[in-house]
CSV table of C-alpha atoms in Angstrom, one decimal:
chain,number,residue,atom,x,y,z
A,1,MET,CA,0.0,0.0,0.0
A,2,LYS,CA,1.0,3.6,-0.6
A,3,SER,CA,2.7,5.4,2.3
A,4,ILE,CA,0.3,8.0,3.7
A,5,THR,CA,1.3,10.9,5.9
A,6,TRP,CA,-1.4,11.7,8.4
A,7,LYS,CA,-1.3,14.7,10.7
A,8,SER,CA,-1.6,14.2,14.4
A,9,SER,CA,-2.2,16.3,17.5
A,10,LEU,CA,0.8,14.4,18.9
A,11,VAL,CA,3.3,13.9,16.1
A,12,ALA,CA,3.4,13.7,12.3
A,13,THR,CA,4.7,10.4,10.9
A,14,CYS,CA,4.9,8.6,7.6
A,15,PHE,CA,3.8,5.0,7.5
A,16,ILE,CA,1.9,2.4,5.5
A,17,PHE,CA,-1.3,2.1,7.4
A,18,PRO,CA,-2.8,5.4,8.5
A,19,THR,CA,-3.9,6.0,12.1
A,20,PHE,CA,-6.4,8.3,13.8
A,21,SER,CA,-5.8,11.6,15.5
A,22,LEU,CA,-6.7,11.3,19.2
A,23,SER,CA,-5.8,13.7,21.9
A,24,LEU,CA,-4.5,11.4,24.6
A,25,HIS,CA,-2.8,13.8,26.9
A,26,GLY,CA,-3.3,13.2,30.6
A,27,ARG,CA,-3.9,9.4,30.7
A,28,ALA,CA,-3.6,8.6,34.3
A,29,ASP,CA,-4.4,6.4,37.3
A,30,PRO,CA,-3.9,2.9,35.8
A,31,LEU,CA,-3.6,-0.5,37.4
A,32,GLY,CA,-0.3,-0.6,39.2
A,33,LEU,CA,1.6,-3.5,37.7
A,34,ILE,CA,4.1,-2.5,35.1
A,35,SER,CA,6.0,0.6,33.7
A,36,GLU,CA,8.0,1.0,30.6
A,37,ARG,CA,11.7,1.1,29.9
A,38,GLY,CA,12.8,0.6,33.5
A,39,VAL,CA,11.0,3.6,35.0
A,40,THR,CA,9.4,2.8,38.3
A,41,VAL,CA,6.0,4.4,38.8
A,42,ASN,CA,2.9,3.5,40.8
A,43,ASP,CA,0.9,2.8,37.6
A,44,PRO,CA,2.1,-0.6,36.3
A,45,LEU,CA,2.0,0.1,32.6
A,46,VAL,CA,2.0,3.9,32.1
A,47,ARG,CA,5.2,5.5,30.9
A,48,SER,CA,6.5,8.4,32.9
A,49,ASN,CA,8.4,11.6,32.2
A,50,SER,CA,11.6,12.3,34.0
A,51,ASP,CA,9.7,14.1,36.8
A,52,GLY,CA,7.6,11.1,37.3
A,53,SER,CA,4.4,12.5,35.8
A,54,ASP,CA,2.4,10.6,33.2
A,55,SER,CA,3.2,11.8,29.7
A,56,GLY,CA,-0.2,10.5,28.5
A,57,ALA,CA,0.8,10.4,24.8
A,58,PRO,CA,1.5,7.2,23.0
A,59,THR,CA,5.2,6.7,22.1
A,60,GLU,CA,6.0,6.5,18.4
A,61,ALA,CA,7.7,3.2,17.4
A,62,GLY,CA,7.9,1.6,14.1
A,63,GLY,CA,6.7,4.8,12.4
A,64,SER,CA,3.1,4.9,13.5
A,65,SER,CA,0.7,5.6,16.3
A,66,LYS,CA,-1.6,2.8,17.4
A,67,TYR,CA,-4.9,2.9,19.3
A,68,VAL,CA,-7.0,0.4,21.2
A,69,PHE,CA,-10.8,0.4,21.4
A,70,ALA,CA,-13.2,-2.0,23.1
A,71,HIS,CA,-16.5,-3.1,21.6
A,72,PHE,CA,-19.4,-2.0,23.9
A,73,ILE,CA,-22.9,-3.5,23.6
A,74,VAL,CA,-25.3,-0.5,24.3
A,75,GLY,CA,-28.1,-3.0,24.4
A,76,ASN,CA,-26.9,-4.2,27.8
A,77,THR,CA,-27.1,-0.8,29.4
A,78,TYR,CA,-30.8,-0.3,30.1
A,79,PRO,CA,-30.3,0.6,33.8
A,80,TYR,CA,-27.2,2.7,33.1
A,81,GLY,CA,-26.8,6.3,34.0
A,82,VAL,CA,-23.9,8.7,33.3
A,83,GLY,CA,-22.1,7.5,36.4
A,84,ASP,CA,-22.1,3.9,35.2
A,85,TRP,CA,-20.5,5.1,31.9
A,86,ILE,CA,-17.9,7.1,33.8
A,87,MET,CA,-17.0,4.0,35.9
A,88,ASP,CA,-16.5,1.8,32.8
A,89,MET,CA,-14.6,4.5,31.0
A,90,GLN,CA,-12.2,5.0,33.9
A,91,LEU,CA,-11.6,1.3,34.2
A,92,ALA,CA,-11.0,1.0,30.5
A,93,ARG,CA,-8.6,3.9,30.5
A,94,LYS,CA,-6.7,2.3,33.3
A,95,ALA,CA,-6.2,-0.7,31.1
A,96,GLY,CA,-4.8,1.4,28.2
A,97,ILE,CA,-8.1,1.4,26.2
A,98,ASP,CA,-8.6,4.7,24.3
A,99,GLY,CA,-12.3,4.4,23.7
A,100,PHE,CA,-15.4,2.3,23.0
A,101,ALA,CA,-16.9,1.2,19.7
A,102,LEU,CA,-20.6,1.6,20.6
A,103,ASN,CA,-22.7,-1.3,19.3
A,104,VAL,CA,-26.0,0.4,18.5
A,105,GLY,CA,-29.2,-1.6,17.9
A,106,ALA,CA,-32.9,-0.8,17.2
A,107,ASP,CA,-34.2,-0.4,20.8
A,108,TYR,CA,-35.7,3.1,21.2
A,109,TRP,CA,-34.1,3.6,24.6
A,110,GLN,CA,-30.6,3.2,23.3
A,111,ALA,CA,-30.5,6.8,22.0
A,112,SER,CA,-30.7,8.1,25.6
A,113,LYS,CA,-27.9,5.8,26.7
A,114,ILE,CA,-25.7,6.9,23.8
A,115,ALA,CA,-26.3,10.5,24.9
A,116,ASP,CA,-25.2,9.5,28.4
A,117,ALA,CA,-22.1,7.9,27.0
A,118,PHE,CA,-21.1,11.0,25.1
A,119,ASN,CA,-21.7,13.2,28.1
A,120,ALA,CA,-19.7,10.9,30.4
A,121,SER,CA,-16.8,10.9,28.0
A,122,LEU,CA,-16.2,14.6,28.7
A,123,SER,CA,-15.5,13.7,32.3
A,124,ILE,CA,-12.5,11.7,31.4
A,125,ALA,CA,-9.2,13.4,30.8
A,126,PRO,CA,-8.2,13.2,28.0
A,127,ILE,CA,-11.6,12.8,26.5
A,128,PHE,CA,-12.6,9.2,26.1
A,129,LYS,CA,-13.2,8.5,22.4
A,130,LEU,CA,-16.3,6.9,20.9
A,131,PHE,CA,-17.5,5.7,17.5
A,132,PHE,CA,-20.6,4.0,16.3
A,133,SER,CA,-20.7,0.3,15.4
A,134,PHE,CA,-24.2,-0.1,13.9
A,135,ASP,CA,-25.5,-3.5,14.7
A,136,MET,CA,-27.1,-4.5,11.4
A,137,THR,CA,-28.5,-7.8,12.9
A,138,SER,CA,-30.8,-5.5,14.9
A,139,LEU,CA,-31.2,-2.4,12.7
A,140,PRO,CA,-33.3,-2.8,9.6
A,141,CYS,CA,-31.7,-1.9,6.3
A,142,SER,CA,-33.8,-3.0,3.4
A,143,GLY,CA,-35.7,0.2,2.7
A,144,SER,CA,-34.6,3.8,2.2
A,145,GLY,CA,-36.3,4.9,5.4
A,146,ASP,CA,-34.2,2.5,7.4
A,147,ALA,CA,-31.3,4.8,6.9
A,148,ASP,CA,-33.0,7.5,9.0
A,149,ALA,CA,-31.7,6.1,12.3
A,150,LEU,CA,-28.1,6.1,11.0
A,151,HIS,CA,-28.5,9.6,9.6
A,152,SER,CA,-29.8,10.8,12.9
A,153,TYR,CA,-26.8,9.5,14.9
A,154,ILE,CA,-24.3,10.7,12.4
A,155,SER,CA,-25.9,14.2,12.3
A,156,GLU,CA,-26.1,14.5,16.0
A,157,TYR,CA,-22.6,13.4,17.0
A,158,HIS,CA,-20.3,14.2,14.1
A,159,ASN,CA,-19.0,17.3,15.9
A,160,HIS,CA,-19.0,16.0,19.4
A,161,PRO,CA,-15.5,16.2,21.0
A,162,ALA,CA,-15.6,12.6,22.0
A,163,GLN,CA,-16.4,11.3,18.4
A,164,LEU,CA,-13.4,9.6,16.8
A,165,VAL,CA,-12.3,11.2,13.6
A,166,ASP,CA,-9.5,10.5,11.2
A,167,ASP,CA,-6.9,13.0,10.3
A,168,SER,CA,-9.1,14.4,7.5
A,169,ASN,CA,-11.7,15.1,10.2
A,170,ARG,CA,-13.9,12.3,8.9
A,171,MET,CA,-16.3,10.7,11.5
A,172,VAL,CA,-15.3,7.1,12.0
A,173,ILE,CA,-18.2,4.6,11.6
A,174,SER,CA,-18.2,0.9,11.8
A,175,THR,CA,-20.8,-1.9,11.8
A,176,PHE,CA,-21.5,-5.4,12.9
A,177,GLY,CA,-22.6,-7.1,9.7
A,178,GLY,CA,-24.5,-5.3,7.0
A,179,GLU,CA,-23.1,-7.1,4.0
A,180,TYR,CA,-26.8,-7.7,2.9
A,181,CYS,CA,-28.0,-4.1,3.3
A,182,THR,CA,-29.2,-2.1,0.4
A,183,PHE,CA,-31.4,0.6,2.0
A,184,GLY,CA,-33.6,0.5,-1.0
A,185,GLN,CA,-30.8,1.6,-3.4
A,186,GLY,CA,-30.4,-1.7,-5.3
A,187,SER,CA,-27.0,-2.8,-4.2
A,188,LEU,CA,-24.8,-3.0,-1.2
A,189,ASN,CA,-22.4,-0.3,-2.2
A,190,ALA,CA,-25.2,2.1,-3.3
A,191,GLY,CA,-27.1,1.4,-0.1
A,192,TRP,CA,-24.2,2.2,2.2
A,193,GLU,CA,-23.3,5.3,0.2
A,194,TYR,CA,-26.8,6.4,0.8
A,195,ALA,CA,-26.7,5.5,4.5
A,196,VAL,CA,-23.4,6.9,5.6
A,197,LYS,CA,-22.0,9.2,2.8
A,198,GLN,CA,-24.5,11.0,0.7
A,199,GLY,CA,-25.7,14.3,2.2
A,200,MET,CA,-23.9,13.3,5.4
A,201,PRO,CA,-21.0,14.9,7.3
A,202,SER,CA,-17.8,13.4,6.0
A,203,THR,CA,-17.3,9.8,7.3
A,204,ALA,CA,-14.6,7.1,7.3
A,205,PHE,CA,-16.6,3.9,6.9
A,206,ILE,CA,-14.8,0.8,8.4
A,207,PRO,CA,-17.5,-2.0,8.5
A,208,ALA,CA,-17.4,-5.5,9.8
A,209,PHE,CA,-18.9,-7.2,6.8
A,210,PHE,CA,-19.1,-11.0,6.9
A,211,GLY,CA,-18.0,-12.4,3.5
A,212,SER,CA,-15.0,-12.8,1.3
A,213,PRO,CA,-12.5,-10.0,1.2
A,214,ASP,CA,-12.1,-10.7,-2.5
A,215,ASN,CA,-15.3,-8.7,-2.9
A,216,PHE,CA,-14.0,-5.6,-1.2
A,217,GLN,CA,-12.9,-4.1,-4.5
A,218,ASN,CA,-16.6,-4.0,-5.5
A,219,TYR,CA,-17.4,-1.8,-2.5
A,220,PRO,CA,-15.6,1.5,-2.8
A,221,VAL,CA,-17.8,2.9,-0.1
A,222,MET,CA,-15.4,1.1,2.4
A,223,ASP,CA,-12.6,3.1,3.9
A,224,GLY,CA,-11.3,0.1,5.6
A,225,ASP,CA,-12.2,-3.2,7.2
A,226,PHE,CA,-12.8,-4.6,10.7
A,227,TYR,CA,-12.6,-8.4,10.6
A,228,TRP,CA,-14.8,-9.5,13.5
A,229,ASP,CA,-14.2,-13.3,13.1
A,230,GLY,CA,-10.4,-12.9,13.4
A,231,GLY,CA,-10.6,-12.8,17.2
A,232,TRP,CA,-10.8,-16.6,17.5
A,233,PRO,CA,-9.8,-19.8,15.7
A,234,LEU,CA,-12.9,-20.9,13.8
A,235,ASP,CA,-11.9,-24.5,14.0
A,236,ASP,CA,-9.8,-26.7,16.3
A,237,SER,CA,-6.5,-24.9,15.6
A,238,SER,CA,-4.4,-22.2,17.1
A,239,ILE,CA,-4.9,-18.5,16.5
A,240,SER,CA,-2.9,-16.9,13.7
A,241,PHE,CA,-2.7,-13.9,11.4
A,242,ASN,CA,-3.4,-15.8,8.2
A,243,ARG,CA,-7.1,-14.8,7.9
A,244,ASP,CA,-6.2,-11.2,8.9
A,245,GLN,CA,-3.7,-11.1,6.0
A,246,ALA,CA,-6.4,-12.1,3.6
A,247,GLN,CA,-8.5,-9.3,4.8
A,248,ILE,CA,-5.6,-6.9,4.5
A,249,ASN,CA,-5.1,-8.0,1.0
A,250,GLY,CA,-8.7,-7.2,0.3
A,251,VAL,CA,-8.3,-3.8,1.8
A,252,GLY,CA,-5.4,-3.2,-0.5
A,253,LYS,CA,-7.7,-3.6,-3.5
A,254,LEU,CA,-9.7,-0.7,-2.3
A,255,GLY,CA,-6.9,1.6,-3.1
A,256,PRO,CA,-4.4,3.7,-1.1
A,257,GLY,CA,-5.1,5.2,2.3
A,258,LYS,CA,-7.4,2.4,3.6
A,259,VAL,CA,-7.1,0.9,7.0
A,260,TYR,CA,-7.3,-2.4,8.8
A,261,MET,CA,-8.8,-2.7,12.3
A,262,ALA,CA,-7.9,-6.0,14.0
A,263,PRO,CA,-9.9,-7.9,16.6
A,264,VAL,CA,-8.6,-9.4,19.8
A,265,SER,CA,-10.8,-11.5,22.1
A,266,PRO,CA,-10.2,-13.6,25.2
A,267,TRP,CA,-13.0,-16.2,25.0
A,268,PHE,CA,-16.2,-17.4,23.3
A,269,PHE,CA,-19.0,-19.4,24.8
A,270,THR,CA,-22.7,-19.0,24.4
A,271,HIS,CA,-25.5,-21.2,25.7
A,272,TYR,CA,-28.9,-20.2,24.5
A,273,GLY,CA,-31.6,-22.8,23.8
A,274,PRO,CA,-34.1,-22.9,20.9
A,275,ASP,CA,-36.6,-21.0,23.0
A,276,SER,CA,-34.4,-17.9,23.0
A,277,TYR,CA,-31.4,-17.0,20.7
A,278,ASN,CA,-30.8,-20.6,19.8
A,279,LYS,CA,-27.0,-20.5,19.8
A,280,ASN,CA,-25.1,-23.0,21.9
A,281,PHE,CA,-21.4,-23.3,21.0
A,282,ILE,CA,-17.8,-22.4,21.7
A,283,TYR,CA,-14.9,-21.1,19.7
A,284,LYS,CA,-11.5,-22.5,20.8
A,285,SER,CA,-10.2,-20.2,23.6
A,286,ASP,CA,-7.5,-22.4,25.0
A,287,ASN,CA,-3.7,-21.9,24.8
A,288,HIS,CA,-3.9,-18.4,26.3
A,289,LEU,CA,-6.0,-17.1,23.4
A,290,TYR,CA,-6.0,-13.5,24.7
A,291,ALA,CA,-2.2,-13.2,25.3
A,292,SER,CA,-1.4,-15.2,22.1
A,293,ARG,CA,-3.6,-13.0,19.9
A,294,TRP,CA,-2.1,-9.8,21.4
A,295,GLU,CA,1.4,-11.0,20.8
A,296,ILE,CA,0.4,-11.6,17.1
A,297,LEU,CA,-1.0,-8.0,16.9
A,298,VAL,CA,2.2,-6.6,18.4
A,299,GLN,CA,4.3,-8.5,15.9
A,300,GLN,CA,2.0,-7.3,13.0
A,301,ARG,CA,1.4,-3.8,14.3
A,302,ASP,CA,2.7,-2.0,11.2
A,303,LYS,CA,-0.3,-3.5,9.3
A,304,ILE,CA,-2.9,-2.4,11.8
A,305,ALA,CA,-4.5,1.0,12.5
A,306,ILE,CA,-6.6,0.1,15.5
A,307,ALA,CA,-7.0,-3.0,17.7
A,308,GLN,CA,-10.6,-3.6,18.8
A,309,ILE,CA,-11.2,-5.8,21.8
A,310,ILE,CA,-14.2,-8.0,21.5
A,311,THR,CA,-15.7,-7.1,23.9
A,312,TRP,CA,-16.2,-4.9,27.0
A,313,ASN,CA,-19.6,-6.3,28.0
A,314,ASP,CA,-21.0,-9.0,25.7
A,315,TYR,CA,-22.0,-11.3,28.5
A,316,GLY,CA,-24.1,-13.6,26.2
A,317,GLU,CA,-21.0,-14.7,24.3
A,318,SER,CA,-18.7,-14.7,27.4
A,319,HIS,CA,-16.0,-12.5,25.9
A,320,TYR,CA,-16.4,-9.5,28.2
A,321,ILE,CA,-13.3,-8.0,29.9
A,322,GLY,CA,-15.2,-5.3,31.8
A,323,ARG,CA,-17.2,-5.6,35.0
A,324,ILE,CA,-20.5,-7.4,35.0
A,325,ALA,CA,-23.0,-4.6,35.1
A,326,GLY,CA,-26.2,-3.3,33.5
A,327,ALA,CA,-28.8,-5.7,32.1
A,328,GLN,CA,-27.6,-9.1,31.1
A,329,PRO,CA,-29.2,-10.7,28.0
A,330,ASP,CA,-30.5,-13.8,30.0
A,331,SER,CA,-26.9,-15.0,30.4
A,332,GLN,CA,-26.7,-15.1,34.2
A,333,ALA,CA,-26.6,-18.9,34.2
A,334,TRP,CA,-23.0,-18.8,32.8
A,335,THR,CA,-21.8,-15.4,33.7
A,336,ASP,CA,-22.8,-14.8,37.4
A,337,GLY,CA,-19.8,-15.3,39.5
A,338,PHE,CA,-17.5,-15.5,36.5
A,339,ASP,CA,-15.6,-12.2,36.7
A,340,HIS,CA,-13.2,-11.4,33.8
A,341,THR,CA,-11.7,-8.2,35.0
A,342,GLY,CA,-8.4,-10.0,35.7
A,343,TRP,CA,-7.9,-9.9,32.0
A,344,LEU,CA,-7.6,-6.1,32.3
A,345,GLU,CA,-4.1,-6.5,33.7
A,346,ALA,CA,-3.0,-8.4,30.6
A,347,THR,CA,-4.8,-5.8,28.5
A,348,ARG,CA,-2.7,-3.0,30.0
A,349,TYR,CA,0.5,-4.8,29.3
A,350,TYR,CA,-0.3,-5.7,25.7
A,351,THR,CA,-1.9,-2.4,24.8
A,352,GLU,CA,1.3,-0.7,25.8
A,353,ALA,CA,3.3,-3.1,23.7
A,354,PHE,CA,0.9,-2.7,20.7
A,355,LYS,CA,1.0,1.1,20.9
A,356,THR,CA,4.8,1.5,21.4
A,357,GLY,CA,6.3,-1.6,19.8
A,358,VAL,CA,8.1,-2.2,23.1
A,359,TYR,CA,7.0,-4.6,25.8
A,360,PRO,CA,6.9,-2.9,29.2
A,361,VAL,CA,9.3,-3.8,32.0
A,362,ILE,CA,7.5,-5.7,34.7
A,363,ARG,CA,7.7,-4.0,38.1
A,364,GLU,CA,5.5,-6.3,40.2
A,365,ASP,CA,5.1,-10.1,40.4
A,366,ARG,CA,1.6,-11.0,39.3
A,367,VAL,CA,-0.4,-14.0,38.0
A,368,ILE,CA,-3.6,-14.2,36.0
A,369,LEU,CA,-5.4,-17.5,36.4
A,370,SER,CA,-8.2,-18.7,34.2
A,371,ALA,CA,-10.2,-21.9,34.0
A,372,ARG,CA,-13.5,-23.5,33.1
A,373,PRO,CA,-15.7,-24.7,36.0
A,374,HIS,CA,-16.2,-28.3,34.9
A,375,ALA,CA,-14.7,-31.2,33.0
A,376,ARG,CA,-15.1,-31.1,29.2
A,377,ASP,CA,-16.5,-34.6,28.9
A,378,ALA,CA,-18.9,-34.2,31.8
A,379,ASP,CA,-22.6,-35.1,31.3
A,380,ALA,CA,-25.1,-32.6,32.6
A,381,ASN,CA,-28.9,-32.7,32.9
A,382,ASP,CA,-29.2,-29.5,30.9
A,383,PRO,CA,-32.2,-28.9,28.6
A,384,VAL,CA,-30.1,-26.7,26.3
A,385,GLY,CA,-27.7,-29.5,25.6
A,386,ARG,CA,-24.0,-29.9,25.2
A,387,PRO,CA,-22.4,-27.0,23.4
A,388,THR,CA,-21.3,-27.5,19.8
A,389,ASN,CA,-17.5,-27.7,19.5
A,390,TRP,CA,-17.1,-28.8,23.1
A,391,GLN,CA,-14.4,-31.1,22.1
A,392,TRP,CA,-12.2,-28.2,21.0
A,393,THR,CA,-11.3,-27.4,24.6
A,394,ASP,CA,-9.2,-29.2,27.2
A,395,ASP,CA,-9.2,-29.4,30.9
A,396,TYR,CA,-6.4,-27.0,32.0
A,397,LEU,CA,-5.8,-24.3,34.4
A,398,TRP,CA,-4.1,-21.4,32.5
A,399,ALA,CA,-1.7,-19.2,34.2
A,400,LEU,CA,-0.3,-16.0,32.7
A,401,VAL,CA,2.7,-15.1,34.9
A,402,PHE,CA,4.3,-11.7,35.1
A,403,ALA,CA,7.7,-12.0,36.8
A,404,THR,CA,10.1,-9.2,37.7
A,405,ALA,CA,13.0,-11.8,37.7
A,406,PRO,CA,13.5,-15.5,37.4
A,407,GLY,CA,11.7,-17.6,39.9
A,408,VAL,CA,9.7,-20.7,40.6
A,409,ILE,CA,5.9,-20.8,40.4
A,410,THR,CA,3.8,-23.7,41.6
A,411,LEU,CA,0.3,-24.1,40.2
A,412,SER,CA,-2.4,-26.2,41.9
A,413,SER,CA,-5.8,-27.4,40.8
A,414,GLY,CA,-7.5,-29.8,43.2
A,415,SER,CA,-4.9,-32.5,44.1
A,416,ASN,CA,-2.8,-31.7,41.0
A,417,SER,CA,0.3,-29.6,41.5
A,418,GLN,CA,3.4,-28.7,39.5
A,419,SER,CA,6.3,-26.3,39.7
A,420,TYR,CA,7.8,-24.4,36.8
A,421,ASN,CA,11.0,-22.3,36.4
A,422,VAL,CA,10.0,-18.9,35.0
A,423,VAL,CA,12.2,-16.2,33.5
A,424,GLY,CA,11.8,-12.5,34.1
A,425,GLY,CA,9.0,-11.4,31.8
A,426,VAL,CA,5.8,-13.1,30.9
A,427,SER,CA,5.3,-16.9,31.0
A,428,LYS,CA,2.3,-18.8,29.7
A,429,LEU,CA,1.7,-22.0,31.8
A,430,GLN,CA,-0.9,-24.7,32.0
A,431,LEU,CA,-1.8,-27.4,34.5
A,432,ALA,CA,-4.2,-30.3,34.1
A,433,GLN,CA,-7.3,-29.5,36.2
A,434,GLY,CA,-8.3,-31.5,39.3
A,435,GLU,CA,-11.5,-31.4,41.2
A,436,GLY,CA,-11.4,-28.5,43.7
A,437,GLY,CA,-10.0,-25.0,44.0
A,438,VAL,CA,-7.0,-23.5,42.1
A,439,GLY,CA,-4.0,-21.6,43.2
A,440,ALA,CA,-0.5,-20.2,42.4
A,441,ALA,CA,2.6,-19.6,44.5
A,442,MET,CA,5.9,-18.0,43.6
A,443,SER,CA,9.3,-18.2,45.2
A,444,ARG,CA,12.6,-16.7,44.4
A,445,ASN,CA,16.0,-17.6,45.8
A,446,GLY,CA,14.2,-19.8,48.3
A,447,GLU,CA,12.0,-17.0,49.6
A,448,ASN,CA,8.2,-16.9,49.2
A,449,VAL,CA,7.1,-14.1,46.9
A,450,TYR,CA,3.4,-14.7,47.0
A,451,SER,CA,0.7,-17.3,47.5
A,452,PHE,CA,-2.6,-16.8,45.7
A,453,SER,CA,-5.8,-18.9,46.1
A,454,PRO,CA,-8.8,-17.1,44.6
A,455,THR,CA,-12.1,-17.8,46.3
A,456,GLY,CA,-15.4,-18.6,44.7
A,457,PHE,CA,-14.1,-21.1,42.2
A,458,SER,CA,-14.0,-24.8,42.2
A,459,PHE,CA,-13.6,-27.3,39.3
A,460,THR,CA,-16.1,-30.2,39.3
A,461,LEU,CA,-16.5,-33.4,37.4
A,462,HIS,CA,-20.3,-33.4,37.8
A,463,PRO,CA,-21.9,-30.2,36.8
A,464,SER,CA,-25.7,-29.6,37.0
A,465,SER,CA,-25.6,-27.7,33.7
A,466,TYR,CA,-23.0,-27.0,30.9
A,467,ASN,CA,-20.9,-23.9,31.4
A,468,LEU,CA,-17.7,-23.4,29.3
A,469,ASN,CA,-17.2,-19.8,30.4
A,470,ALA,CA,-13.9,-18.9,32.1
A,471,TYR,CA,-13.4,-17.9,35.7
A,472,VAL,CA,-10.6,-15.3,35.7
A,473,ALA,CA,-8.6,-14.0,38.7
A,474,ALA,CA,-5.5,-11.8,39.0
A,475,GLY,CA,-3.4,-11.8,42.1
A,476,PRO,CA,-2.0,-11.7,44.6
């Protein structure tokens, strides 16, 4: 692709894949685990100036700025007020997330929640950025009048300080689906031109269409691509960048100056019966999916404009990294008690590496444990039935170890226990699960560093229902 020079409020650089102008000054208060390039600060992962203050701005490495957004399901926010949005935005900012991609559906009440989100963003310094991801599995798109909802959101928020824009001041817009939409215009391309371009404020349209990237050249309305399905292996294999590369090749056929937005996700499990959403399956989430995918994105960062985390709060599909809040979509059976915020510590580490091209120096010994609650082969008296693809997962306790120096870590799951020598840095470990609780202990030079046994979790061989969600805990 042609090299494109984009202006920035931070720096001006020349690189292959353009990025977006975001004012990120004043990022502060994060989690307390890691700092970069050997600088000791209270915040674990935020770089510091020589006076110890947070610089706030992303460091340039490899010739481009990089940004991280999290996909946020507005449909799960019915009880939310402005304070709830502020809480989520503060937590996300602490994890190195620059903004939310707002998944907007057809519910009439979502408009008021979106207004709350934009108002809340102004309370975060720097302003927490937002852009729309129109959920076309919810919003109608066959007739010309169906575009009215999109026109309304675009017109109302295109000048809002929190709205993400590219360096040409174009309002960034995305979708979930929509490859079948025509908006009464006779074709996909004409339909989306009508919905997000014609007579509208200038937009940069980066949809998540499901279909072959070979067809992108037929859709010049696209200013880039977000490949939703790239966040997981879609079969019993390990995560890779191969399918992303095919998407990038398709983006290249759109012409110069187009962008690729890459997904990253920690998990996938959904368990709805025929009487509701009728989806009951997993994608393979073993082998430290979240960390492994982030490592791929760091390695391939020169090809990526934005990394989008799937998701902040999609409880129904178990890939949330935020707190469990709002209104769950009848997913309580497999999400209640299954906190995922431990993954925010990993998020902070990897977002810093993705943005800067340099992995942070670890300043505190920590461990993130994740595990499923029951044996893969267990039989349960569950009317929904055994999830499709259940055989793609294995019964392991997964441990992501952040070590300041070499040491020994001992993992336990029920009666199973094993010790591992770890180096300074990040180690990805696994232990066969046994019936009972889980734990981790670290020693160094014969001295105990920590002992961590999270409460509220126990692995069983005899579940009453199927639950292939992950329990996640960070400690000590």
